Structure formats: structure tokens, C-alpha cells
mmCIF file of C-alpha atoms and ligand atoms in Angstrom:
data_model
loop_
_atom_site.group_PDB
_atom_site.id
_atom_site.type_symbol
_atom_site.label_atom_id
_atom_site.label_comp_id
_atom_site.label_asym_id
_atom_site.label_seq_id
_atom_site.Cartn_x
_atom_site.Cartn_y
_atom_site.Cartn_z
ATOM 1 C CA MET G 1 -1.356 -24.243 27.641
ATOM 2 C CA LYS G 2 -5.058 -23.957 27.069
ATOM 3 C CA VAL G 3 -4.931 -20.301 27.972
ATOM 4 C CA VAL G 4 -2.103 -19.713 25.507
ATOM 5 C CA ALA G 5 -3.973 -21.565 22.779
ATOM 6 C CA PHE G 6 -7.039 -19.473 23.459
ATOM 7 C CA PHE G 7 -5.088 -16.263 23.162
ATOM 8 C CA MET G 8 -3.507 -17.381 19.916
ATOM 9 C CA LEU G 9 -6.923 -18.245 18.524
ATOM 10 C CA ALA G 10 -8.247 -14.884 19.687
ATOM 11 C CA LEU G 11 -5.385 -13.130 17.890
ATOM 12 C CA VAL G 12 -6.032 -15.027 14.693
ATOM 13 C CA LEU G 13 -9.721 -14.210 14.832
ATOM 14 C CA ALA G 14 -9.066 -10.584 15.654
ATOM 15 C CA ALA G 15 -6.490 -10.142 12.893
ATOM 16 C CA PRO G 16 -8.908 -9.071 10.134
ATOM 17 C CA ALA G 17 -9.833 -6.016 12.167
ATOM 18 C CA PHE G 18 -6.224 -4.895 11.879
ATOM 19 C CA GLY G 19 -5.911 -4.875 8.122
ATOM 20 C CA LYS G 20 -5.802 -7.367 5.326
ATOM 21 C CA THR G 21 -3.032 -9.368 3.710
ATOM 22 C CA PHE G 22 -3.322 -9.917 -0.019
ATOM 23 C CA ASP G 23 -1.335 -12.162 -2.286
ATOM 24 C CA ARG G 24 -0.191 -11.379 -5.806
ATOM 25 C CA CYS G 25 -3.340 -12.578 -7.535
ATOM 26 C CA SER G 26 -5.904 -11.327 -5.011
ATOM 27 C CA LEU G 27 -4.310 -7.887 -5.203
ATOM 28 C CA ALA G 28 -4.151 -7.964 -9.002
ATOM 29 C CA LYS G 29 -7.833 -8.867 -9.239
ATOM 30 C CA GLU G 30 -8.892 -6.232 -6.726
ATOM 31 C CA MET G 31 -6.872 -3.531 -8.490
ATOM 32 C CA TYR G 32 -8.256 -4.569 -11.862
ATOM 33 C CA ALA G 33 -11.777 -4.276 -10.412
ATOM 34 C CA LEU G 34 -10.819 -0.759 -9.247
ATOM 35 C CA GLY G 35 -9.929 0.218 -12.818
ATOM 36 C CA VAL G 36 -6.162 -0.260 -12.913
ATOM 37 C CA PRO G 37 -5.026 -1.293 -16.423
ATOM 38 C CA LYS G 38 -3.972 -4.934 -16.654
ATOM 39 C CA ASP G 39 -0.599 -4.032 -18.148
ATOM 40 C CA GLN G 40 0.329 -2.224 -14.903
ATOM 41 C CA LEU G 41 -0.628 -4.994 -12.519
ATOM 42 C CA ALA G 42 2.655 -6.922 -12.584
ATOM 43 C CA ARG G 43 4.391 -3.657 -11.572
ATOM 44 C CA TRP G 44 1.947 -2.676 -8.841
ATOM 45 C CA THR G 45 1.886 -6.120 -7.259
ATOM 46 C CA CYS G 46 5.690 -6.214 -7.262
ATOM 47 C CA ILE G 47 5.796 -2.824 -5.511
ATOM 48 C CA ALA G 48 3.181 -3.890 -2.945
ATOM 49 C CA GLN G 49 5.135 -7.049 -2.191
ATOM 50 C CA ARG G 50 8.381 -5.118 -1.703
ATOM 51 C CA GLU G 51 6.825 -2.251 0.250
ATOM 52 C CA SER G 52 4.455 -4.029 2.625
ATOM 53 C CA SER G 53 4.484 -7.785 1.915
ATOM 54 C CA PHE G 54 0.947 -7.168 0.618
ATOM 55 C CA ARG G 55 -0.291 -6.021 4.055
ATOM 56 C CA THR G 56 -2.596 -3.029 4.379
ATOM 57 C CA ASN G 57 -2.047 -2.231 8.042
ATOM 58 C CA VAL G 58 1.626 -1.245 7.855
ATOM 59 C CA VAL G 59 3.091 2.019 9.070
ATOM 60 C CA GLY G 60 6.727 1.975 8.068
ATOM 61 C CA PRO G 61 9.619 2.862 10.378
ATOM 62 C CA THR G 62 10.202 6.596 10.694
ATOM 63 C CA ASN G 63 12.237 7.916 7.755
ATOM 64 C CA SER G 64 15.395 9.982 8.347
ATOM 65 C CA ASN G 65 13.371 13.153 7.700
ATOM 66 C CA GLY G 66 10.761 12.246 10.335
ATOM 67 C CA SER G 67 8.034 11.155 7.930
ATOM 68 C CA ASN G 68 6.290 7.759 7.837
ATOM 69 C CA ASP G 69 4.908 5.634 5.039
ATOM 70 C CA TYR G 70 1.426 4.085 5.169
ATOM 71 C CA GLY G 71 -0.327 1.033 3.874
ATOM 72 C CA ILE G 72 0.095 -1.534 1.158
ATOM 73 C CA PHE G 73 1.983 0.956 -1.095
ATOM 74 C CA GLN G 74 3.748 2.753 1.780
ATOM 75 C CA ILE G 75 2.486 6.217 0.936
ATOM 76 C CA ASN G 76 4.338 9.118 2.568
ATOM 77 C CA ASN G 77 2.576 11.238 5.192
ATOM 78 C CA LYS G 78 4.436 14.438 4.417
ATOM 79 C CA TYR G 79 3.080 14.835 0.900
ATOM 80 C CA TRP G 80 0.116 12.615 0.274
ATOM 81 C CA CYS G 81 -2.050 12.022 3.339
ATOM 82 C CA GLN G 82 -2.880 13.774 6.597
ATOM 83 C CA PRO G 83 -1.391 12.196 9.768
ATOM 84 C CA ALA G 84 -3.792 11.863 12.701
ATOM 85 C CA ASP G 85 -1.516 13.903 14.997
ATOM 86 C CA GLY G 86 -2.266 17.007 12.941
ATOM 87 C CA ARG G 87 1.284 17.749 11.828
ATOM 88 C CA PHE G 88 1.663 19.510 8.494
ATOM 89 C CA SER G 89 1.202 17.542 5.295
ATOM 90 C CA TYR G 90 0.611 18.688 1.736
ATOM 91 C CA ASN G 91 -2.067 15.960 1.788
ATOM 92 C CA GLU G 92 -2.233 15.835 -1.990
ATOM 93 C CA CYS G 93 -4.519 12.811 -1.908
ATOM 94 C CA ASN G 94 -6.917 14.591 0.475
ATOM 95 C CA LEU G 95 -7.013 11.577 2.788
ATOM 96 C CA SER G 96 -6.355 10.712 6.377
ATOM 97 C CA CYS G 97 -3.270 8.458 6.518
ATOM 98 C CA ASN G 98 -5.260 5.972 8.591
ATOM 99 C CA ALA G 99 -7.607 5.515 5.620
ATOM 100 C CA LEU G 100 -4.619 3.913 3.863
ATOM 101 C CA LEU G 101 -4.412 1.109 6.455
ATOM 102 C CA THR G 102 -7.878 -0.406 6.189
ATOM 103 C CA ASP G 103 -9.052 -3.593 4.473
ATOM 104 C CA ASN G 104 -10.537 -1.513 1.679
ATOM 105 C CA ILE G 105 -7.659 -0.570 -0.630
ATOM 106 C CA ALA G 106 -9.635 1.806 -2.858
ATOM 107 C CA ASP G 107 -8.079 4.927 -1.274
ATOM 108 C CA SER G 108 -4.566 3.477 -1.363
ATOM 109 C CA VAL G 109 -4.935 2.522 -5.012
ATOM 110 C CA LYS G 110 -6.332 5.897 -6.008
ATOM 111 C CA CYS G 111 -3.588 7.751 -4.157
ATOM 112 C CA ALA G 112 -0.831 5.473 -5.464
ATOM 113 C CA ARG G 113 -2.020 6.032 -9.035
ATOM 114 C CA LYS G 114 -1.989 9.783 -8.487
ATOM 115 C CA ILE G 115 1.606 9.570 -7.232
ATOM 116 C CA GLN G 116 2.580 7.395 -10.182
ATOM 117 C CA LYS G 117 1.044 9.863 -12.643
ATOM 118 C CA GLN G 118 2.822 12.824 -11.051
ATOM 119 C CA GLN G 119 6.221 11.343 -10.262
ATOM 120 C CA GLY G 120 6.463 8.110 -12.181
ATOM 121 C CA TRP G 121 7.360 4.694 -10.824
ATOM 122 C CA THR G 122 10.622 5.932 -9.331
ATOM 123 C CA ALA G 123 8.576 7.548 -6.529
ATOM 124 C CA TRP G 124 8.961 4.097 -4.908
ATOM 125 C CA SER G 125 12.518 3.317 -3.866
ATOM 126 C CA THR G 126 11.649 -0.369 -4.295
ATOM 127 C CA TRP G 127 11.018 0.276 -7.982
ATOM 128 C CA LYS G 128 14.561 -0.924 -8.635
ATOM 129 C CA TYR G 129 13.323 -4.453 -7.843
ATOM 130 C CA CYS G 130 10.283 -4.099 -10.084
ATOM 131 C CA ASN G 131 11.429 -2.329 -13.241
ATOM 132 C CA GLY G 132 12.766 -5.313 -15.131
ATOM 133 C CA ALA G 133 10.970 -8.238 -16.722
ATOM 134 C CA LEU G 134 8.327 -9.521 -14.300
ATOM 135 C CA PRO G 135 6.326 -12.736 -14.394
ATOM 136 C CA SER G 136 3.108 -12.334 -16.373
ATOM 137 C CA ILE G 137 0.018 -11.473 -14.353
ATOM 138 C CA ASP G 138 -2.197 -13.330 -16.826
ATOM 139 C CA ASP G 139 -2.225 -16.514 -14.722
ATOM 140 C CA CYS G 140 -4.236 -14.579 -12.122
ATOM 141 C CA PHE G 141 -7.136 -14.021 -14.523
HETATM 142 C C1 LIG Z 1 11.273 11.858 3.478
HETATM 143 O O1 LIG Z 1 11.834 10.612 3.260
HETATM 144 C C2 LIG Z 1 11.014 9.712 2.537
HETATM 145 C C3 LIG Z 1 11.704 8.361 2.511
HETATM 146 O O2 LIG Z 1 13.050 8.479 2.173
HETATM 147 C C4 LIG Z 1 10.761 10.275 1.155
HETATM 148 O O3 LIG Z 1 9.904 9.396 0.429
HETATM 149 C C5 LIG Z 1 10.101 11.635 1.288
HETATM 150 O O4 LIG Z 1 9.956 12.192 0.015
HETATM 151 C C6 LIG Z 1 10.930 12.537 2.169
HETATM 152 N N1 LIG Z 1 10.193 13.760 2.424
HETATM 153 C C7 LIG Z 1 10.771 14.952 2.486
HETATM 154 C C8 LIG Z 1 9.877 16.083 2.826
HETATM 155 O O5 LIG Z 1 11.963 15.099 2.289
HETATM 156 C C1 LIG Z 2 -11.339 16.521 0.523
HETATM 157 O O1 LIG Z 2 -12.176 15.543 1.102
HETATM 158 C C2 LIG Z 2 -13.305 16.067 1.783
HETATM 159 C C3 LIG Z 2 -14.083 14.898 2.354
HETATM 160 O O2 LIG Z 2 -13.294 14.095 3.144
HETATM 161 C C4 LIG Z 2 -14.156 16.886 0.842
HETATM 162 O O3 LIG Z 2 -15.213 17.466 1.563
HETATM 163 C C5 LIG Z 2 -13.319 17.967 0.172
HETATM 164 O O4 LIG Z 2 -14.084 18.602 -0.803
HETATM 165 C C6 LIG Z 2 -12.103 17.344 -0.484
HETATM 166 N N1 LIG Z 2 -11.239 18.402 -1.028
HETATM 167 C C7 LIG Z 2 -10.733 18.351 -2.245
HETATM 168 C C8 LIG Z 2 -9.834 19.472 -2.624
HETATM 169 O O5 LIG Z 2 -10.944 17.419 -3.014
#
């Protein structure tokens, strides 16, 4: 039992090295600090919750076309970032996909905003859960 408890403690302590889990308000504040307009934050936090449960270190299950989605906003590795295995990507965000999994969300936010500007919110299939009236983000500030 002691050994098991030790391993569980070790896992808990090691967890931060494997990405970060936000909540609605911590993500809203961080994105605001990164320059995202306040009136978009209810949308972005809804998308992050639906896509990754606010976790940065998530590589999604392989899509039917063989691509994978990375990080807190589940950004696709065929168009936006370069997979580590060297397979072709348009890499429009000029980023390694692994850079989208770290505790620092600056790259994910920048890339997600680029996608949103080019394709609109419907680039995220989970947008259907986030396009209606959402709770105000003001209580986070
Ligand atoms: C592959 O599928 C994903 C998820 O459905 C989609 O976001 C992406 O645009 C698709 N890529 C291509 C090249 O069809
Ligand atoms: C892409 O990023 C690298 C650094 O990682 C930089 O040297 C290069 O200029 C960037 N390319 C573009 C098109 O922004």
C-alpha cells in the first residue's frame, strides 16, 4: 500500500511536467493577458472546455483522414503545425505541434486566433455548443 501511495504521489507531483489544466477563469485571465479581447473570452473558454477539458497536453484521437489535433484548442496537424514525425503539413502557424502541448499557451492562443480570423469560429466542430448565449465572463475579472 505504501508503495502504491508513493507512486500516486509521484504521479501527482510529476503531472505539471506533462501540461497544465486550466479552468474557465484562469484561462480567461491568461488569454486576456495575451491580448485576446474580453468580448471573445466566453467563446474561447467554451471551445477550450469542449475540445480539451482545458488541458494543454492533449493529442486527440486520430481523425478519419489520418490527422491529429493538438493542445487546449485541438489544432489540426495537417494545416496549422508541423508534426514531429516530419509528415507533410501546411504548417500555417509555423510551429511544431508539440509546442501546442506545453504549459505556456501563448503559441496555442496565437495559432487559434489566426485560424479564427481565417476560417471563423466554425473551424471548431464544437462551436455548435458555444455559439449561443454563454454565461458572462465578467465574474472572472
Ligand atoms: C481532417 O479531419 C479533421 C477533423 O475532422 C479536420 O479538422 C481537418 O480539416 C481534416 N483535414 C483534411 C486535410 O481533410
Ligand atoms: C518560422 O519560425 C522560425 C523559427 O522557429 C523562423 O526562423 C522563421 O522565420 C519563421 N517563418 C515564418 C514564415 O514566419
